Amino acid sequence: MVFFEDLKIGADARFLLQALVCRESTFLSTSFKVKTVAKQLCLTERLVREAAQELADVGLLVSRRRADQVGRPVQEYESSQLLCDLVTQAGQGEAVHRDLIVRLFSEPEIYALGPFSAGMGDACEEDDKPARKLTRKDGRPAAPGAKGRLAASTRVMLAALLSFADHCGVATGVGEARLRAMTGLNALSLKHQVRRLISLGFIRAHVPGVSSGIFVGAKVPTIYYLNLDHPQLCAARGACGLVVHVAQGPGKFDRLATGIPSTGALKALGPAALEMLYHKLAGHTSRLLSAVWAESDETHSEVTAAVAADIANDLGDLWVGSSAKDKGYYWAEMQENFHAAACEWADSLHRRLLRWKVWQGYRPQLVRLIPAPDRKDGLTITSLVVYPAPRSAVTCLVVWDKYDGRVDHYGREDDLDLALRCGAGLLTKA
């Protein structure tokens, strides 16, 4: 799926545009009416009418009035030559989650329901729901008949993040400016949609970007952890497996201290930079663990070298202390120690997985670590999302890695206790 970033149109118009492109044979090959599109996409006629006019204003649709019938002239739209050329030039796209993105724009039965929603088990359950408000916050009439479906602007935002996500749902390298260009949302609306997706469980968690000069070069973009196995997105069998590893182990500060021996230098970075550093470390560890779990010495060696190069690019000469260079200092051994910390973490996790006989014989193509939020009980929780899902009736494990520990087996992640999912960083309760 291709996002038309250069177009000056809003989120609703972008949703309609993508929906029309997804149903090219239905809508773009002939003229269409607002009422017909609204009915098929389960949108309000007002949204479709205003979005279609916005697309016509930028030359992507052509508006026509048919006066050859009895009564008022009928407003119809058809694709312009500009839109046909753009679709032809764009092609099909190579996004990892293209099928999910297409579904967001073509499947109306996706509801604004998440793990914290009442009636999660039945998206169409209407009992005990509060009465729908007659007006929206801006004073406009509320959309009639929406029936709790995921809003157009929310879908556009989720689709934009999915276009950057890997097979395990981790989206990196996309800044706020790029997301605004892809979605047509302003900065305030963008933040609102992120919070909305978090509250519904489509985004597990996110680590805000850092722009304080901690990393050499420029701003470090936000990291988003998406839930690809959300019930409103996936089929009965999820695309990924999950291991929740619970142990008495080093906390975030202790693990980072392996990479930055100076306690003073570590504290000087500040909480936002420390959190981003820890998730960066988890990202590099994920890549190493993927190679270790595959048990190929040649591949492991190549990946280890590649991770070392990536760490060098990520960190460069880490600046610590004051942002003014005449008051701070560099720590030249940061890259080597950071790489050693990632290798130790990956090896430790792999040994523990073998000890607890986690999915014996299974070889994941990709592993991504999701570190849990800080805890006060001394436990360290790290969730491992693996792709593809193991060929087993049990695709979710909780490993209580203690002296008297155990392994709990679940069919899928949804079967986990909600409190454990929140504590493990798999969900963020708004």
mmCIF file with all atom_site columns, C-alpha atoms in Angstrom, residues 153-336:
data_model
loop_
_atom_site.group_PDB
_atom_site.id
_atom_site.type_symbol
_atom_site.label_atom_id
_atom_site.label_alt_id
_atom_site.label_comp_id
_atom_site.label_asym_id
_atom_site.label_entity_id
_atom_site.label_seq_id
_atom_site.pdbx_PDB_ins_code
_atom_site.Cartn_x
_atom_site.Cartn_y
_atom_site.Cartn_z
_atom_site.occupancy
_atom_site.B_iso_or_equiv
_atom_site.pdbx_formal_charge
_atom_site.auth_seq_id
_atom_site.auth_comp_id
_atom_site.auth_asym_id
_atom_site.auth_atom_id
_atom_site.pdbx_PDB_model_num
ATOM 1   C CA . SER A 1 153 ? -8.364 8.788   11.000 1.00 0.00 ? 153 SER A CA 1
ATOM 2   C CA . THR A 1 154 ? -7.387 6.080   13.504 1.00 0.00 ? 154 THR A CA 1
ATOM 3   C CA . ARG A 1 155 ? -7.102 3.541   10.697 1.00 0.00 ? 155 ARG A CA 1
ATOM 4   C CA . VAL A 1 156 ? -4.939 5.880   8.654  1.00 0.00 ? 156 VAL A CA 1
ATOM 5   C CA . MET A 1 157 ? -2.570 6.322   11.605 1.00 0.00 ? 157 MET A CA 1
ATOM 6   C CA . LEU A 1 158 ? -2.374 2.580   12.290 1.00 0.00 ? 158 LEU A CA 1
ATOM 7   C CA . ALA A 1 159 ? -1.774 1.839   8.615  1.00 0.00 ? 159 ALA A CA 1
ATOM 8   C CA . ALA A 1 160 ? 1.069  4.376   8.505  1.00 0.00 ? 160 ALA A CA 1
ATOM 9   C CA . LEU A 1 161 ? 2.772  2.679   11.474 1.00 0.00 ? 161 LEU A CA 1
ATOM 10  C CA . LEU A 1 162 ? 2.210  -0.768  9.975  1.00 0.00 ? 162 LEU A CA 1
ATOM 11  C CA . SER A 1 163 ? 4.039  0.328   6.836  1.00 0.00 ? 163 SER A CA 1
ATOM 12  C CA . PHE A 1 164 ? 7.224  0.679   8.946  1.00 0.00 ? 164 PHE A CA 1
ATOM 13  C CA . ALA A 1 165 ? 6.729  -2.335  11.237 1.00 0.00 ? 165 ALA A CA 1
ATOM 14  C CA . ASP A 1 166 ? 8.728  -5.557  10.985 1.00 0.00 ? 166 ASP A CA 1
ATOM 15  C CA . HIS A 1 167 ? 7.203  -9.048  11.165 1.00 0.00 ? 167 HIS A CA 1
ATOM 16  C CA . CYS A 1 168 ? 6.963  -8.779  14.965 1.00 0.00 ? 168 CYS A CA 1
ATOM 17  C CA . GLY A 1 169 ? 5.266  -5.380  14.898 1.00 0.00 ? 169 GLY A CA 1
ATOM 18  C CA . VAL A 1 170 ? 8.145  -3.117  15.945 1.00 0.00 ? 170 VAL A CA 1
ATOM 19  C CA . ALA A 1 171 ? 8.159  0.161   14.013 1.00 0.00 ? 171 ALA A CA 1
ATOM 20  C CA . THR A 1 172 ? 11.347 2.243   14.098 1.00 0.00 ? 172 THR A CA 1
ATOM 21  C CA . GLY A 1 173 ? 12.925 4.996   12.061 1.00 0.00 ? 173 GLY A CA 1
ATOM 22  C CA . VAL A 1 174 ? 9.800  7.062   11.377 1.00 0.00 ? 174 VAL A CA 1
ATOM 23  C CA . GLY A 1 175 ? 9.641  10.563  12.798 1.00 0.00 ? 175 GLY A CA 1
ATOM 24  C CA . GLU A 1 176 ? 6.630  12.708  13.597 1.00 0.00 ? 176 GLU A CA 1
ATOM 25  C CA . ALA A 1 177 ? 7.056  14.885  10.499 1.00 0.00 ? 177 ALA A CA 1
ATOM 26  C CA . ARG A 1 178 ? 6.933  11.831  8.226  1.00 0.00 ? 178 ARG A CA 1
ATOM 27  C CA . LEU A 1 179 ? 3.824  10.508  9.980  1.00 0.00 ? 179 LEU A CA 1
ATOM 28  C CA . ARG A 1 180 ? 2.092  13.875  9.605  1.00 0.00 ? 180 ARG A CA 1
ATOM 29  C CA . ALA A 1 181 ? 2.855  13.843  5.890  1.00 0.00 ? 181 ALA A CA 1
ATOM 30  C CA . MET A 1 182 ? 1.514  10.294  5.538  1.00 0.00 ? 182 MET A CA 1
ATOM 31  C CA . THR A 1 183 ? -1.661 10.781  7.547  1.00 0.00 ? 183 THR A CA 1
ATOM 32  C CA . GLY A 1 184 ? -2.672 14.404  7.046  1.00 0.00 ? 184 GLY A CA 1
ATOM 33  C CA . LEU A 1 185 ? -2.896 14.834  10.829 1.00 0.00 ? 185 LEU A CA 1
ATOM 34  C CA . ASN A 1 186 ? -1.488 17.830  12.672 1.00 0.00 ? 186 ASN A CA 1
ATOM 35  C CA . ALA A 1 187 ? 0.832  17.382  15.652 1.00 0.00 ? 187 ALA A CA 1
ATOM 36  C CA . LEU A 1 188 ? -1.967 17.472  18.240 1.00 0.00 ? 188 LEU A CA 1
ATOM 37  C CA . SER A 1 189 ? -4.201 15.055  16.330 1.00 0.00 ? 189 SER A CA 1
ATOM 38  C CA . LEU A 1 190 ? -1.262 12.731  15.765 1.00 0.00 ? 190 LEU A CA 1
ATOM 39  C CA . LYS A 1 191 ? -0.599 12.482  19.500 1.00 0.00 ? 191 LYS A CA 1
ATOM 40  C CA . HIS A 1 192 ? -4.306 11.908  20.125 1.00 0.00 ? 192 HIS A CA 1
ATOM 41  C CA . GLN A 1 193 ? -4.405 9.031   17.631 1.00 0.00 ? 193 GLN A CA 1
ATOM 42  C CA . VAL A 1 194 ? -1.336 7.427   19.208 1.00 0.00 ? 194 VAL A CA 1
ATOM 43  C CA . ARG A 1 195 ? -3.047 7.580   22.607 1.00 0.00 ? 195 ARG A CA 1
ATOM 44  C CA . ARG A 1 196 ? -6.200 6.175   21.027 1.00 0.00 ? 196 ARG A CA 1
ATOM 45  C CA . LEU A 1 197 ? -4.358 3.220   19.506 1.00 0.00 ? 197 LEU A CA 1
ATOM 46  C CA . ILE A 1 198 ? -2.605 2.579   22.825 1.00 0.00 ? 198 ILE A CA 1
ATOM 47  C CA . SER A 1 199 ? -5.878 2.616   24.759 1.00 0.00 ? 199 SER A CA 1
ATOM 48  C CA . LEU A 1 200 ? -7.365 0.094   22.314 1.00 0.00 ? 200 LEU A CA 1
ATOM 49  C CA . GLY A 1 201 ? -4.329 -2.180  22.461 1.00 0.00 ? 201 GLY A CA 1
ATOM 50  C CA . PHE A 1 202 ? -3.261 -1.787  18.814 1.00 0.00 ? 202 PHE A CA 1
ATOM 51  C CA . ILE A 1 203 ? -0.050 -0.180  20.097 1.00 0.00 ? 203 ILE A CA 1
ATOM 52  C CA . ARG A 1 204 ? 1.424  -2.130  22.999 1.00 0.00 ? 204 ARG A CA 1
ATOM 53  C CA . ALA A 1 205 ? 3.735  0.648   24.095 1.00 0.00 ? 205 ALA A CA 1
ATOM 54  C CA . HIS A 1 206 ? 5.909  3.363   22.636 1.00 0.00 ? 206 HIS A CA 1
ATOM 55  C CA . VAL A 1 207 ? 9.204  4.948   23.597 1.00 0.00 ? 207 VAL A CA 1
ATOM 56  C CA . PRO A 1 208 ? 9.231  8.697   22.859 1.00 0.00 ? 208 PRO A CA 1
ATOM 57  C CA . GLY A 1 209 ? 12.016 9.960   20.648 1.00 0.00 ? 209 GLY A CA 1
ATOM 58  C CA . VAL A 1 210 ? 15.040 11.808  22.013 1.00 0.00 ? 210 VAL A CA 1
ATOM 59  C CA . SER A 1 211 ? 16.273 15.104  20.601 1.00 0.00 ? 211 SER A CA 1
ATOM 60  C CA . SER A 1 212 ? 18.495 16.370  23.411 1.00 0.00 ? 212 SER A CA 1
ATOM 61  C CA . GLY A 1 213 ? 21.812 15.779  21.677 1.00 0.00 ? 213 GLY A CA 1
ATOM 62  C CA . ILE A 1 214 ? 22.471 12.505  23.501 1.00 0.00 ? 214 ILE A CA 1
ATOM 63  C CA . PHE A 1 215 ? 22.890 10.679  20.206 1.00 0.00 ? 215 PHE A CA 1
ATOM 64  C CA . VAL A 1 216 ? 25.248 12.125  17.653 1.00 0.00 ? 216 VAL A CA 1
ATOM 65  C CA . GLY A 1 217 ? 23.545 13.651  14.620 1.00 0.00 ? 217 GLY A CA 1
ATOM 66  C CA . ALA A 1 218 ? 19.881 14.397  15.217 1.00 0.00 ? 218 ALA A CA 1
ATOM 67  C CA . LYS A 1 219 ? 16.651 13.349  16.856 1.00 0.00 ? 219 LYS A CA 1
ATOM 68  C CA . VAL A 1 220 ? 16.140 9.665   17.583 1.00 0.00 ? 220 VAL A CA 1
ATOM 69  C CA . PRO A 1 221 ? 12.625 8.725   16.367 1.00 0.00 ? 221 PRO A CA 1
ATOM 70  C CA . THR A 1 222 ? 10.002 7.149   18.591 1.00 0.00 ? 222 THR A CA 1
ATOM 71  C CA . ILE A 1 223 ? 9.862  3.348   18.809 1.00 0.00 ? 223 ILE A CA 1
ATOM 72  C CA . TYR A 1 224 ? 6.389  1.826   18.457 1.00 0.00 ? 224 TYR A CA 1
ATOM 73  C CA . TYR A 1 225 ? 5.519  -1.725  19.523 1.00 0.00 ? 225 TYR A CA 1
ATOM 74  C CA . LEU A 1 226 ? 2.398  -2.766  17.589 1.00 0.00 ? 226 LEU A CA 1
ATOM 75  C CA . ASN A 1 227 ? 0.132  -5.663  18.523 1.00 0.00 ? 227 ASN A CA 1
ATOM 76  C CA . LEU A 1 228 ? -0.222 -7.652  15.301 1.00 0.00 ? 228 LEU A CA 1
ATOM 77  C CA . ASP A 1 229 ? -2.284 -10.294 17.102 1.00 0.00 ? 229 ASP A CA 1
ATOM 78  C CA . HIS A 1 230 ? -4.963 -7.834  18.164 1.00 0.00 ? 230 HIS A CA 1
ATOM 79  C CA . PRO A 1 231 ? -8.349 -9.621  17.866 1.00 0.00 ? 231 PRO A CA 1
ATOM 80  C CA . GLN A 1 232 ? -9.654 -6.892  15.551 1.00 0.00 ? 232 GLN A CA 1
ATOM 81  C CA . LEU A 1 233 ? -6.758 -7.431  13.135 1.00 0.00 ? 233 LEU A CA 1
ATOM 82  C CA . CYS A 1 234 ? -5.917 -11.106 13.043 1.00 0.00 ? 234 CYS A CA 1
ATOM 83  C CA . ALA A 1 235 ? -7.625 -14.440 12.513 1.00 0.00 ? 235 ALA A CA 1
ATOM 84  C CA . ALA A 1 236 ? -8.022 -17.109 15.179 1.00 0.00 ? 236 ALA A CA 1
ATOM 85  C CA . ARG A 1 237 ? -4.372 -18.092 14.865 1.00 0.00 ? 237 ARG A CA 1
ATOM 86  C CA . GLY A 1 238 ? -1.912 -15.264 15.372 1.00 0.00 ? 238 GLY A CA 1
ATOM 87  C CA . ALA A 1 239 ? 1.061  -14.524 13.150 1.00 0.00 ? 239 ALA A CA 1
ATOM 88  C CA . CYS A 1 240 ? 3.527  -14.447 16.061 1.00 0.00 ? 240 CYS A CA 1
ATOM 89  C CA . GLY A 1 241 ? 4.369  -16.456 19.158 1.00 0.00 ? 241 GLY A CA 1
ATOM 90  C CA . LEU A 1 242 ? 5.145  -15.015 22.566 1.00 0.00 ? 242 LEU A CA 1
ATOM 91  C CA . VAL A 1 243 ? 7.400  -15.900 25.491 1.00 0.00 ? 243 VAL A CA 1
ATOM 92  C CA . VAL A 1 244 ? 7.085  -13.852 28.687 1.00 0.00 ? 244 VAL A CA 1
ATOM 93  C CA . HIS A 1 245 ? 10.305 -14.371 30.659 1.00 0.00 ? 245 HIS A CA 1
ATOM 94  C CA . VAL A 1 246 ? 10.055 -13.530 34.370 1.00 0.00 ? 246 VAL A CA 1
ATOM 95  C CA . ALA A 1 247 ? 13.197 -13.706 36.516 1.00 0.00 ? 247 ALA A CA 1
ATOM 96  C CA . GLN A 1 248 ? 15.134 -12.130 39.344 1.00 0.00 ? 248 GLN A CA 1
ATOM 97  C CA . GLY A 1 249 ? 17.719 -10.290 37.327 1.00 0.00 ? 249 GLY A CA 1
ATOM 98  C CA . PRO A 1 250 ? 19.411 -7.028  36.531 1.00 0.00 ? 250 PRO A CA 1
ATOM 99  C CA . GLY A 1 251 ? 17.147 -4.052  36.112 1.00 0.00 ? 251 GLY A CA 1
ATOM 100 C CA . LYS A 1 252 ? 17.356 -1.503  33.354 1.00 0.00 ? 252 LYS A CA 1
ATOM 101 C CA . PHE A 1 253 ? 19.828 0.703   35.181 1.00 0.00 ? 253 PHE A CA 1
ATOM 102 C CA . ASP A 1 254 ? 22.059 -2.261  36.079 1.00 0.00 ? 254 ASP A CA 1
ATOM 103 C CA . ARG A 1 255 ? 22.082 -3.615  32.542 1.00 0.00 ? 255 ARG A CA 1
ATOM 104 C CA . LEU A 1 256 ? 22.879 -0.233  31.049 1.00 0.00 ? 256 LEU A CA 1
ATOM 105 C CA . ALA A 1 257 ? 25.651 0.175   33.618 1.00 0.00 ? 257 ALA A CA 1
ATOM 106 C CA . THR A 1 258 ? 27.402 -2.714  31.848 1.00 0.00 ? 258 THR A CA 1
ATOM 107 C CA . GLY A 1 259 ? 27.615 -0.523  28.797 1.00 0.00 ? 259 GLY A CA 1
ATOM 108 C CA . ILE A 1 260 ? 28.314 2.673   30.731 1.00 0.00 ? 260 ILE A CA 1
ATOM 109 C CA . PRO A 1 261 ? 30.449 1.852   33.794 1.00 0.00 ? 261 PRO A CA 1
ATOM 110 C CA . SER A 1 262 ? 30.431 5.404   35.087 1.00 0.00 ? 262 SER A CA 1
ATOM 111 C CA . THR A 1 263 ? 27.344 5.828   37.299 1.00 0.00 ? 263 THR A CA 1
ATOM 112 C CA . GLY A 1 264 ? 27.617 9.574   37.055 1.00 0.00 ? 264 GLY A CA 1
ATOM 113 C CA . ALA A 1 265 ? 27.735 9.444   33.267 1.00 0.00 ? 265 ALA A CA 1
ATOM 114 C CA . LEU A 1 266 ? 24.724 7.160   33.231 1.00 0.00 ? 266 LEU A CA 1
ATOM 115 C CA . LYS A 1 267 ? 22.585 9.373   35.460 1.00 0.00 ? 267 LYS A CA 1
ATOM 116 C CA . ALA A 1 268 ? 23.574 12.460  33.508 1.00 0.00 ? 268 ALA A CA 1
ATOM 117 C CA . LEU A 1 269 ? 21.742 11.161  30.438 1.00 0.00 ? 269 LEU A CA 1
ATOM 118 C CA . GLY A 1 270 ? 18.313 11.679  31.987 1.00 0.00 ? 270 GLY A CA 1
ATOM 119 C CA . PRO A 1 271 ? 15.302 9.324   32.147 1.00 0.00 ? 271 PRO A CA 1
ATOM 120 C CA . ALA A 1 272 ? 14.103 9.832   28.555 1.00 0.00 ? 272 ALA A CA 1
ATOM 121 C CA . ALA A 1 273 ? 17.518 9.069   27.076 1.00 0.00 ? 273 ALA A CA 1
ATOM 122 C CA . LEU A 1 274 ? 18.012 6.122   29.457 1.00 0.00 ? 274 LEU A CA 1
ATOM 123 C CA . GLU A 1 275 ? 14.710 4.598   28.369 1.00 0.00 ? 275 GLU A CA 1
ATOM 124 C CA . MET A 1 276 ? 15.564 5.033   24.693 1.00 0.00 ? 276 MET A CA 1
ATOM 125 C CA . LEU A 1 277 ? 19.055 3.575   25.273 1.00 0.00 ? 277 LEU A CA 1
ATOM 126 C CA . TYR A 1 278 ? 17.588 0.528   26.980 1.00 0.00 ? 278 TYR A CA 1
ATOM 127 C CA . HIS A 1 279 ? 15.177 -0.125  24.132 1.00 0.00 ? 279 HIS A CA 1
ATOM 128 C CA . LYS A 1 280 ? 17.999 0.394   21.650 1.00 0.00 ? 280 LYS A CA 1
ATOM 129 C CA . LEU A 1 281 ? 19.948 -2.233  23.579 1.00 0.00 ? 281 LEU A CA 1
ATOM 130 C CA . ALA A 1 282 ? 16.910 -4.526  23.453 1.00 0.00 ? 282 ALA A CA 1
ATOM 131 C CA . GLY A 1 283 ? 16.697 -4.033  19.689 1.00 0.00 ? 283 GLY A CA 1
ATOM 132 C CA . HIS A 1 284 ? 20.317 -5.068  19.136 1.00 0.00 ? 284 HIS A CA 1
ATOM 133 C CA . THR A 1 285 ? 19.875 -7.981  21.550 1.00 0.00 ? 285 THR A CA 1
ATOM 134 C CA . SER A 1 286 ? 16.827 -9.092  19.550 1.00 0.00 ? 286 SER A CA 1
ATOM 135 C CA . ARG A 1 287 ? 18.887 -9.359  16.402 1.00 0.00 ? 287 ARG A CA 1
ATOM 136 C CA . LEU A 1 288 ? 21.608 -11.340 18.164 1.00 0.00 ? 288 LEU A CA 1
ATOM 137 C CA . LEU A 1 289 ? 19.091 -13.663 19.827 1.00 0.00 ? 289 LEU A CA 1
ATOM 138 C CA . SER A 1 290 ? 17.459 -14.350 16.454 1.00 0.00 ? 290 SER A CA 1
ATOM 139 C CA . ALA A 1 291 ? 20.830 -15.524 15.148 1.00 0.00 ? 291 ALA A CA 1
ATOM 140 C CA . VAL A 1 292 ? 21.702 -17.535 18.277 1.00 0.00 ? 292 VAL A CA 1
ATOM 141 C CA . TRP A 1 293 ? 18.332 -19.267 18.307 1.00 0.00 ? 293 TRP A CA 1
ATOM 142 C CA . ALA A 1 294 ? 18.812 -20.248 14.664 1.00 0.00 ? 294 ALA A CA 1
ATOM 143 C CA . GLU A 1 295 ? 21.962 -22.130 15.794 1.00 0.00 ? 295 GLU A CA 1
ATOM 144 C CA . SER A 1 296 ? 24.025 -21.288 12.738 1.00 0.00 ? 296 SER A CA 1
ATOM 145 C CA . ASP A 1 297 ? 27.582 -20.346 13.709 1.00 0.00 ? 297 ASP A CA 1
ATOM 146 C CA . GLU A 1 298 ? 28.230 -18.695 10.355 1.00 0.00 ? 298 GLU A CA 1
ATOM 147 C CA . THR A 1 299 ? 25.065 -16.605 10.512 1.00 0.00 ? 299 THR A CA 1
ATOM 148 C CA . HIS A 1 300 ? 25.693 -15.773 14.170 1.00 0.00 ? 300 HIS A CA 1
ATOM 149 C CA . SER A 1 301 ? 29.182 -14.493 13.384 1.00 0.00 ? 301 SER A CA 1
ATOM 150 C CA . GLU A 1 302 ? 27.924 -12.326 10.521 1.00 0.00 ? 302 GLU A CA 1
ATOM 151 C CA . VAL A 1 303 ? 25.097 -10.889 12.597 1.00 0.00 ? 303 VAL A CA 1
ATOM 152 C CA . THR A 1 304 ? 27.412 -10.160 15.533 1.00 0.00 ? 304 THR A CA 1
ATOM 153 C CA . ALA A 1 305 ? 29.643 -8.092  13.260 1.00 0.00 ? 305 ALA A CA 1
ATOM 154 C CA . ALA A 1 306 ? 26.652 -6.343  11.705 1.00 0.00 ? 306 ALA A CA 1
ATOM 155 C CA . VAL A 1 307 ? 25.228 -5.486  15.136 1.00 0.00 ? 307 VAL A CA 1
ATOM 156 C CA . ALA A 1 308 ? 28.574 -4.009  16.169 1.00 0.00 ? 308 ALA A CA 1
ATOM 157 C CA . ALA A 1 309 ? 28.452 -1.764  13.105 1.00 0.00 ? 309 ALA A CA 1
ATOM 158 C CA . ASP A 1 310 ? 24.851 -0.773  13.834 1.00 0.00 ? 310 ASP A CA 1
ATOM 159 C CA . ILE A 1 311 ? 25.750 0.142   17.416 1.00 0.00 ? 311 ILE A CA 1
ATOM 160 C CA . ALA A 1 312 ? 28.563 2.320   16.119 1.00 0.00 ? 312 ALA A CA 1
ATOM 161 C CA . ASN A 1 313 ? 26.097 4.097   13.827 1.00 0.00 ? 313 ASN A CA 1
ATOM 162 C CA . ASP A 1 314 ? 23.503 4.460   16.578 1.00 0.00 ? 314 ASP A CA 1
ATOM 163 C CA . LEU A 1 315 ? 25.760 5.758   19.288 1.00 0.00 ? 315 LEU A CA 1
ATOM 164 C CA . GLY A 1 316 ? 28.813 7.251   17.649 1.00 0.00 ? 316 GLY A CA 1
ATOM 165 C CA . ASP A 1 317 ? 30.687 9.136   20.355 1.00 0.00 ? 317 ASP A CA 1
ATOM 166 C CA . LEU A 1 318 ? 28.088 9.333   23.095 1.00 0.00 ? 318 LEU A CA 1
ATOM 167 C CA . TRP A 1 319 ? 27.960 12.790  24.599 1.00 0.00 ? 319 TRP A CA 1
ATOM 168 C CA . VAL A 1 320 ? 27.371 12.794  28.331 1.00 0.00 ? 320 VAL A CA 1
ATOM 169 C CA . GLY A 1 321 ? 27.072 15.576  30.858 1.00 0.00 ? 321 GLY A CA 1
ATOM 170 C CA . SER A 1 322 ? 26.022 19.051  29.801 1.00 0.00 ? 322 SER A CA 1
ATOM 171 C CA . SER A 1 323 ? 24.753 19.764  26.308 1.00 0.00 ? 323 SER A CA 1
ATOM 172 C CA . ALA A 1 324 ? 27.454 22.421  26.053 1.00 0.00 ? 324 ALA A CA 1
ATOM 173 C CA . LYS A 1 325 ? 30.510 20.624  24.690 1.00 0.00 ? 325 LYS A CA 1
ATOM 174 C CA . ASP A 1 326 ? 32.958 22.640  26.761 1.00 0.00 ? 326 ASP A CA 1
ATOM 175 C CA . LYS A 1 327 ? 31.335 21.300  29.959 1.00 0.00 ? 327 LYS A CA 1
ATOM 176 C CA . GLY A 1 328 ? 30.792 17.631  29.027 1.00 0.00 ? 328 GLY A CA 1
ATOM 177 C CA . TYR A 1 329 ? 32.950 14.794  27.834 1.00 0.00 ? 329 TYR A CA 1
ATOM 178 C CA . TYR A 1 330 ? 32.957 11.795  25.517 1.00 0.00 ? 330 TYR A CA 1
ATOM 179 C CA . TRP A 1 331 ? 33.335 8.209   26.603 1.00 0.00 ? 331 TRP A CA 1
ATOM 180 C CA . ALA A 1 332 ? 35.166 6.420   23.808 1.00 0.00 ? 332 ALA A CA 1
ATOM 181 C CA . GLU A 1 333 ? 34.545 2.824   24.981 1.00 0.00 ? 333 GLU A CA 1
ATOM 182 C CA . MET A 1 334 ? 30.762 3.123   24.845 1.00 0.00 ? 334 MET A CA 1
ATOM 183 C CA . GLN A 1 335 ? 30.303 1.189   21.585 1.00 0.00 ? 335 GLN A CA 1
ATOM 184 C CA . GLU A 1 336 ? 32.401 -1.817  22.573 1.00 0.00 ? 336 GLU A CA 1
#
